[in-house]
Amino acid sequence: MSKIQQRSLYLDVADRVRELIEQGDLAPGERISEKHLCERFGVSRTPLREALKVLASEGLVELLPNRGARVVRLTLKMVKDTYDLMGALEGLSGELACQNISDEGIRAIRTLHDEMLRHYRERNLPDYFRVNQRIHESILAASANEVLQETYSNLSQRVKRVRYSKKMTDDFWGNAVQDHEHMILALEARDGRRLGQILRDHLCNKLEVASLAGVVEDETALEVATS
Amino acid sequence: MSKIQQRSLYLDVADRVRELIEQGDLAPGERISEKHLCERFGVSRTPLREALKVLASEGLVELLPNRGARVVRLTLKMVKDTYDLMGALEGLSGELACQNISDEGIRAIRTLHDEMLRHYRERNLPDYFRVNQRIHESILAASANEVLQETYSNLSQRVKRVRYSKKMTDDFWGNAVQDHEHMILALEARDGRRLGQILRDHLCNKLEVASLAGVVEDETALEVATS
DNA sequence: GAGAGGTATTATGAATTCAAAATGCAGCCA
DNA sequence: TGGCTGCATTTTGAATTCATAATACCTCTC
């Protein structure tokens, strides 16, 4: 029995373009040729153009009237602003999670937390990242606020292209783990205010280790120096 | 000399549909007939459909595959969730504003504040609301975070349809003005933490006086009782 | 050889057309 | 009478077509 409800074509196209942007197959600032992508996806221009409009309203591409679309170039300021925002949202998610999460939910996150610690002790960065992300997702889900989840994931998508330094220093890593220790304690105490604050600060630290080279505008490095 | 840079048609259409929704000309849950709107706007289906896709990604309409579009029905939970989110964003805007605003900017807001107080004393609700909104907009602008501004205005648009009770009690009004007194003091002291907190709580109060009848799902009133 | 101007080509914007799905309605049967 | 089946109509989804703006290229002039 196959699925009855078929998704619209433009949604699939949008997903695929998002993927290309995230993977870097469509470079920042790169002109998006409608014809080229149509042939690549095997669809006509109509659904592709609809998809581009959606992606534009998501902030992933920009549409220049009569001159096509291009992948938005992230500036350092945009990334920083987005992180500030995501920090506030993470903070809210922590507060709400403490109000709404079940005891079982807390135990599940504790399990993830312990698993993450194992990966940390073994210096297994990929698995650490994976479990780390699941913890944050779990807290977000526990907030039981769908508008928040949707907004967060949109912002997250925008900066997904930014890759983090492979050579994350032990210092930063240690601090992050320390943050998580405090998080789980606050969560188990259902101290929303505290959990929120930790989550917010935690994200700010994350920004610091972000290696923005390549994805971010070069001229922006200049901005940093001058500001 | 006319403007050289013409906006795309779908943007104009999107604006007009947004207006119709905000004004209530398109009722919540109402089916949106492509043909009807095309004739009304004098455009073909292509730009209208592009506009609908954008509006869907903004959360104003929902697209049912093969069955057209409809104006989203706001549930009480959605409105509440959105306000929680907007509260967090207002809080952030306050913190950032204190960091970034100029002394002149503070003086400008103080002027607005005093003007608002005059309208309050004269019980001039429309002008009070207008100036009130300008204050919040000024703080948001002073945050110097465009991603924040854009996100806030999107969320704001979603719940714009919700009309506030004409019979706002003197109590609530007095409290709101009191909040504003604290706000301007925190701003003048550049106490971001405090301003943020006030703005957040201020918005929560606003929700309480919201008269949700008509725009919000009826079944939702039930949800309130059961939760 | 460099630059300006004009034409050809290409890409985008929007309308139209074609195909497929959903809706409405009439007739049929229990 | 009530509900189901099947056909006609309407509506949506997607491709195609047409018009217009942008780009590239070529020529002509200095």
PDB file of N, CA and C (backbone and C1' of nucleotides) in Angstrom, chain A residues 8-9 43-47 66-67, chain D residues 13-18 21-23:
ATOM      1  N   SER A   8       3.114  18.114  -3.032  1.00  0.00           N
ATOM      2  CA  SER A   8       3.217  18.929  -4.233  1.00  0.00           C
ATOM      3  C   SER A   8       4.654  18.932  -4.731  1.00  0.00           C
ATOM      4  N   LEU A   9       4.767  19.090  -6.000  1.00  0.00           N
ATOM      5  CA  LEU A   9       6.080  19.035  -6.636  1.00  0.00           C
ATOM      6  C   LEU A   9       6.985  20.154  -6.129  1.00  0.00           C
ATOM      7  N   VAL A  43      11.931  18.866 -13.989  1.00  0.00           N
ATOM      8  CA  VAL A  43      10.613  19.489 -13.836  1.00  0.00           C
ATOM      9  C   VAL A  43      10.563  20.751 -14.683  1.00  0.00           C
ATOM     10  N   SER A  44       9.399  21.289 -14.830  1.00  0.00           N
ATOM     11  CA  SER A  44       9.269  22.511 -15.614  1.00  0.00           C
ATOM     12  C   SER A  44       9.593  23.710 -14.738  1.00  0.00           C
ATOM     13  N   ARG A  45       9.580  24.873 -15.328  1.00  0.00           N
ATOM     14  CA  ARG A  45       9.970  26.053 -14.574  1.00  0.00           C
ATOM     15  C   ARG A  45       8.953  26.440 -13.518  1.00  0.00           C
ATOM     16  N   THR A  46       7.706  26.141 -13.764  1.00  0.00           N
ATOM     17  CA  THR A  46       6.663  26.583 -12.824  1.00  0.00           C
ATOM     18  C   THR A  46       6.913  26.128 -11.379  1.00  0.00           C
ATOM     19  N   PRO A  47       7.025  24.826 -11.124  1.00  0.00           N
ATOM     20  CA  PRO A  47       7.250  24.418  -9.723  1.00  0.00           C
ATOM     21  C   PRO A  47       8.590  24.900  -9.173  1.00  0.00           C
ATOM     22  N   ASN A  66      13.705  40.450 -12.433  1.00  0.00           N
ATOM     23  CA  ASN A  66      14.157  40.338 -13.824  1.00  0.00           C
ATOM     24  C   ASN A  66      15.607  39.870 -13.963  1.00  0.00           C
ATOM     25  N   ARG A  67      16.209  39.528 -12.849  1.00  0.00           N
ATOM     26  CA  ARG A  67      17.596  39.083 -12.971  1.00  0.00           C
ATOM     27  C   ARG A  67      17.843  37.791 -12.206  1.00  0.00           C
TER      28      ARG A  67
ATOM     29  P    DG D  13      -3.055  22.633  -6.228  1.00  0.00           P
ATOM     30  O5'  DG D  13      -2.470  21.880  -7.505  1.00  0.00           O
ATOM     31  C5'  DG D  13      -2.430  20.459  -7.507  1.00  0.00           C
ATOM     32  C4'  DG D  13      -1.506  19.967  -8.606  1.00  0.00           C
ATOM     33  C3'  DG D  13      -0.113  20.577  -8.596  1.00  0.00           C
ATOM     34  O3'  DG D  13       0.821  19.537  -8.872  1.00  0.00           O
ATOM     35  C1'  DG D  13      -1.172  21.040 -10.679  1.00  0.00           C
ATOM     36  P    DA D  14       2.388  19.834  -8.859  1.00  0.00           P
ATOM     37  O5'  DA D  14       2.678  20.099 -10.401  1.00  0.00           O
ATOM     38  C5'  DA D  14       2.379  19.065 -11.340  1.00  0.00           C
ATOM     39  C4'  DA D  14       2.615  19.546 -12.746  1.00  0.00           C
ATOM     40  C3'  DA D  14       3.970  20.202 -13.021  1.00  0.00           C
ATOM     41  O3'  DA D  14       4.555  19.483 -14.099  1.00  0.00           O
ATOM     42  C1'  DA D  14       2.215  21.490 -13.948  1.00  0.00           C
ATOM     43  P    DA D  15       6.005  19.853 -14.670  1.00  0.00           P
ATOM     44  O5'  DA D  15       5.617  20.289 -16.159  1.00  0.00           O
ATOM     45  C5'  DA D  15       4.813  19.419 -16.933  1.00  0.00           C
ATOM     46  C4'  DA D  15       4.442  20.059 -18.256  1.00  0.00           C
ATOM     47  C3'  DA D  15       5.610  20.630 -19.063  1.00  0.00           C
ATOM     48  O3'  DA D  15       5.459  20.222 -20.414  1.00  0.00           O
ATOM     49  C1'  DA D  15       3.990  22.327 -18.684  1.00  0.00           C
ATOM     50  P    DT D  16       6.580  20.633 -21.487  1.00  0.00           P
ATOM     51  O5'  DT D  16       5.893  21.863 -22.253  1.00  0.00           O
ATOM     52  C5'  DT D  16       4.524  21.752 -22.653  1.00  0.00           C
ATOM     53  C4'  DT D  16       4.025  23.099 -23.121  1.00  0.00           C
ATOM     54  C3'  DT D  16       4.964  23.859 -24.064  1.00  0.00           C
ATOM     55  O3'  DT D  16       4.259  24.139 -25.259  1.00  0.00           O
ATOM     56  C1'  DT D  16       4.145  25.294 -22.371  1.00  0.00           C
ATOM     57  P    DT D  17       5.034  24.755 -26.493  1.00  0.00           P
ATOM     58  O5'  DT D  17       4.486  26.257 -26.502  1.00  0.00           O
ATOM     59  C5'  DT D  17       3.084  26.487 -26.331  1.00  0.00           C
ATOM     60  C4'  DT D  17       2.829  27.952 -26.080  1.00  0.00           C
ATOM     61  C3'  DT D  17       3.585  28.904 -27.017  1.00  0.00           C
ATOM     62  O3'  DT D  17       2.657  29.824 -27.565  1.00  0.00           O
ATOM     63  C1'  DT D  17       3.901  29.534 -24.751  1.00  0.00           C
ATOM     64  P    DC D  18       3.098  30.711 -28.823  1.00  0.00           P
ATOM     65  O5'  DC D  18       3.162  32.174 -28.172  1.00  0.00           O
ATOM     66  C5'  DC D  18       2.047  32.658 -27.425  1.00  0.00           C
ATOM     67  C4'  DC D  18       2.461  33.876 -26.634  1.00  0.00           C
ATOM     68  C3'  DC D  18       3.279  34.906 -27.426  1.00  0.00           C
ATOM     69  O3'  DC D  18       2.680  36.179 -27.244  1.00  0.00           O
ATOM     70  C1'  DC D  18       4.344  34.387 -25.378  1.00  0.00           C
ATOM     71  P    DA D  21       9.901  45.664 -20.566  1.00  0.00           P
ATOM     72  O5'  DA D  21      11.179  45.411 -19.661  1.00  0.00           O
ATOM     73  C5'  DA D  21      11.063  44.583 -18.518  1.00  0.00           C
ATOM     74  C4'  DA D  21      12.341  43.797 -18.317  1.00  0.00           C
ATOM     75  C3'  DA D  21      13.614  44.638 -18.381  1.00  0.00           C
ATOM     76  O3'  DA D  21      14.408  44.347 -17.255  1.00  0.00           O
ATOM     77  C1'  DA D  21      13.808  42.776 -19.822  1.00  0.00           C
ATOM     78  P    DA D  22      15.718  45.199 -16.959  1.00  0.00           P
ATOM     79  O5'  DA D  22      16.882  44.161 -17.293  1.00  0.00           O
ATOM     80  C5'  DA D  22      16.947  42.967 -16.527  1.00  0.00           C
ATOM     81  C4'  DA D  22      17.927  42.002 -17.166  1.00  0.00           C
ATOM     82  C3'  DA D  22      19.373  42.514 -17.237  1.00  0.00           C
ATOM     83  O3'  DA D  22      20.209  41.489 -16.747  1.00  0.00           O
ATOM     84  C1'  DA D  22      18.683  41.741 -19.353  1.00  0.00           C
ATOM     85  P    DT D  23      21.714  41.813 -16.330  1.00  0.00           P
ATOM     86  O5'  DT D  23      22.563  41.050 -17.441  1.00  0.00           O
ATOM     87  C5'  DT D  23      22.278  39.682 -17.695  1.00  0.00           C
ATOM     88  C4'  DT D  23      22.827  39.281 -19.048  1.00  0.00           C
ATOM     89  C3'  DT D  23      24.286  39.696 -19.280  1.00  0.00           C
ATOM     90  O3'  DT D  23      25.046  38.513 -19.396  1.00  0.00           O
ATOM     91  C1'  DT D  23      22.924  40.098 -21.200  1.00  0.00           C
TER      92       DT D  23
END
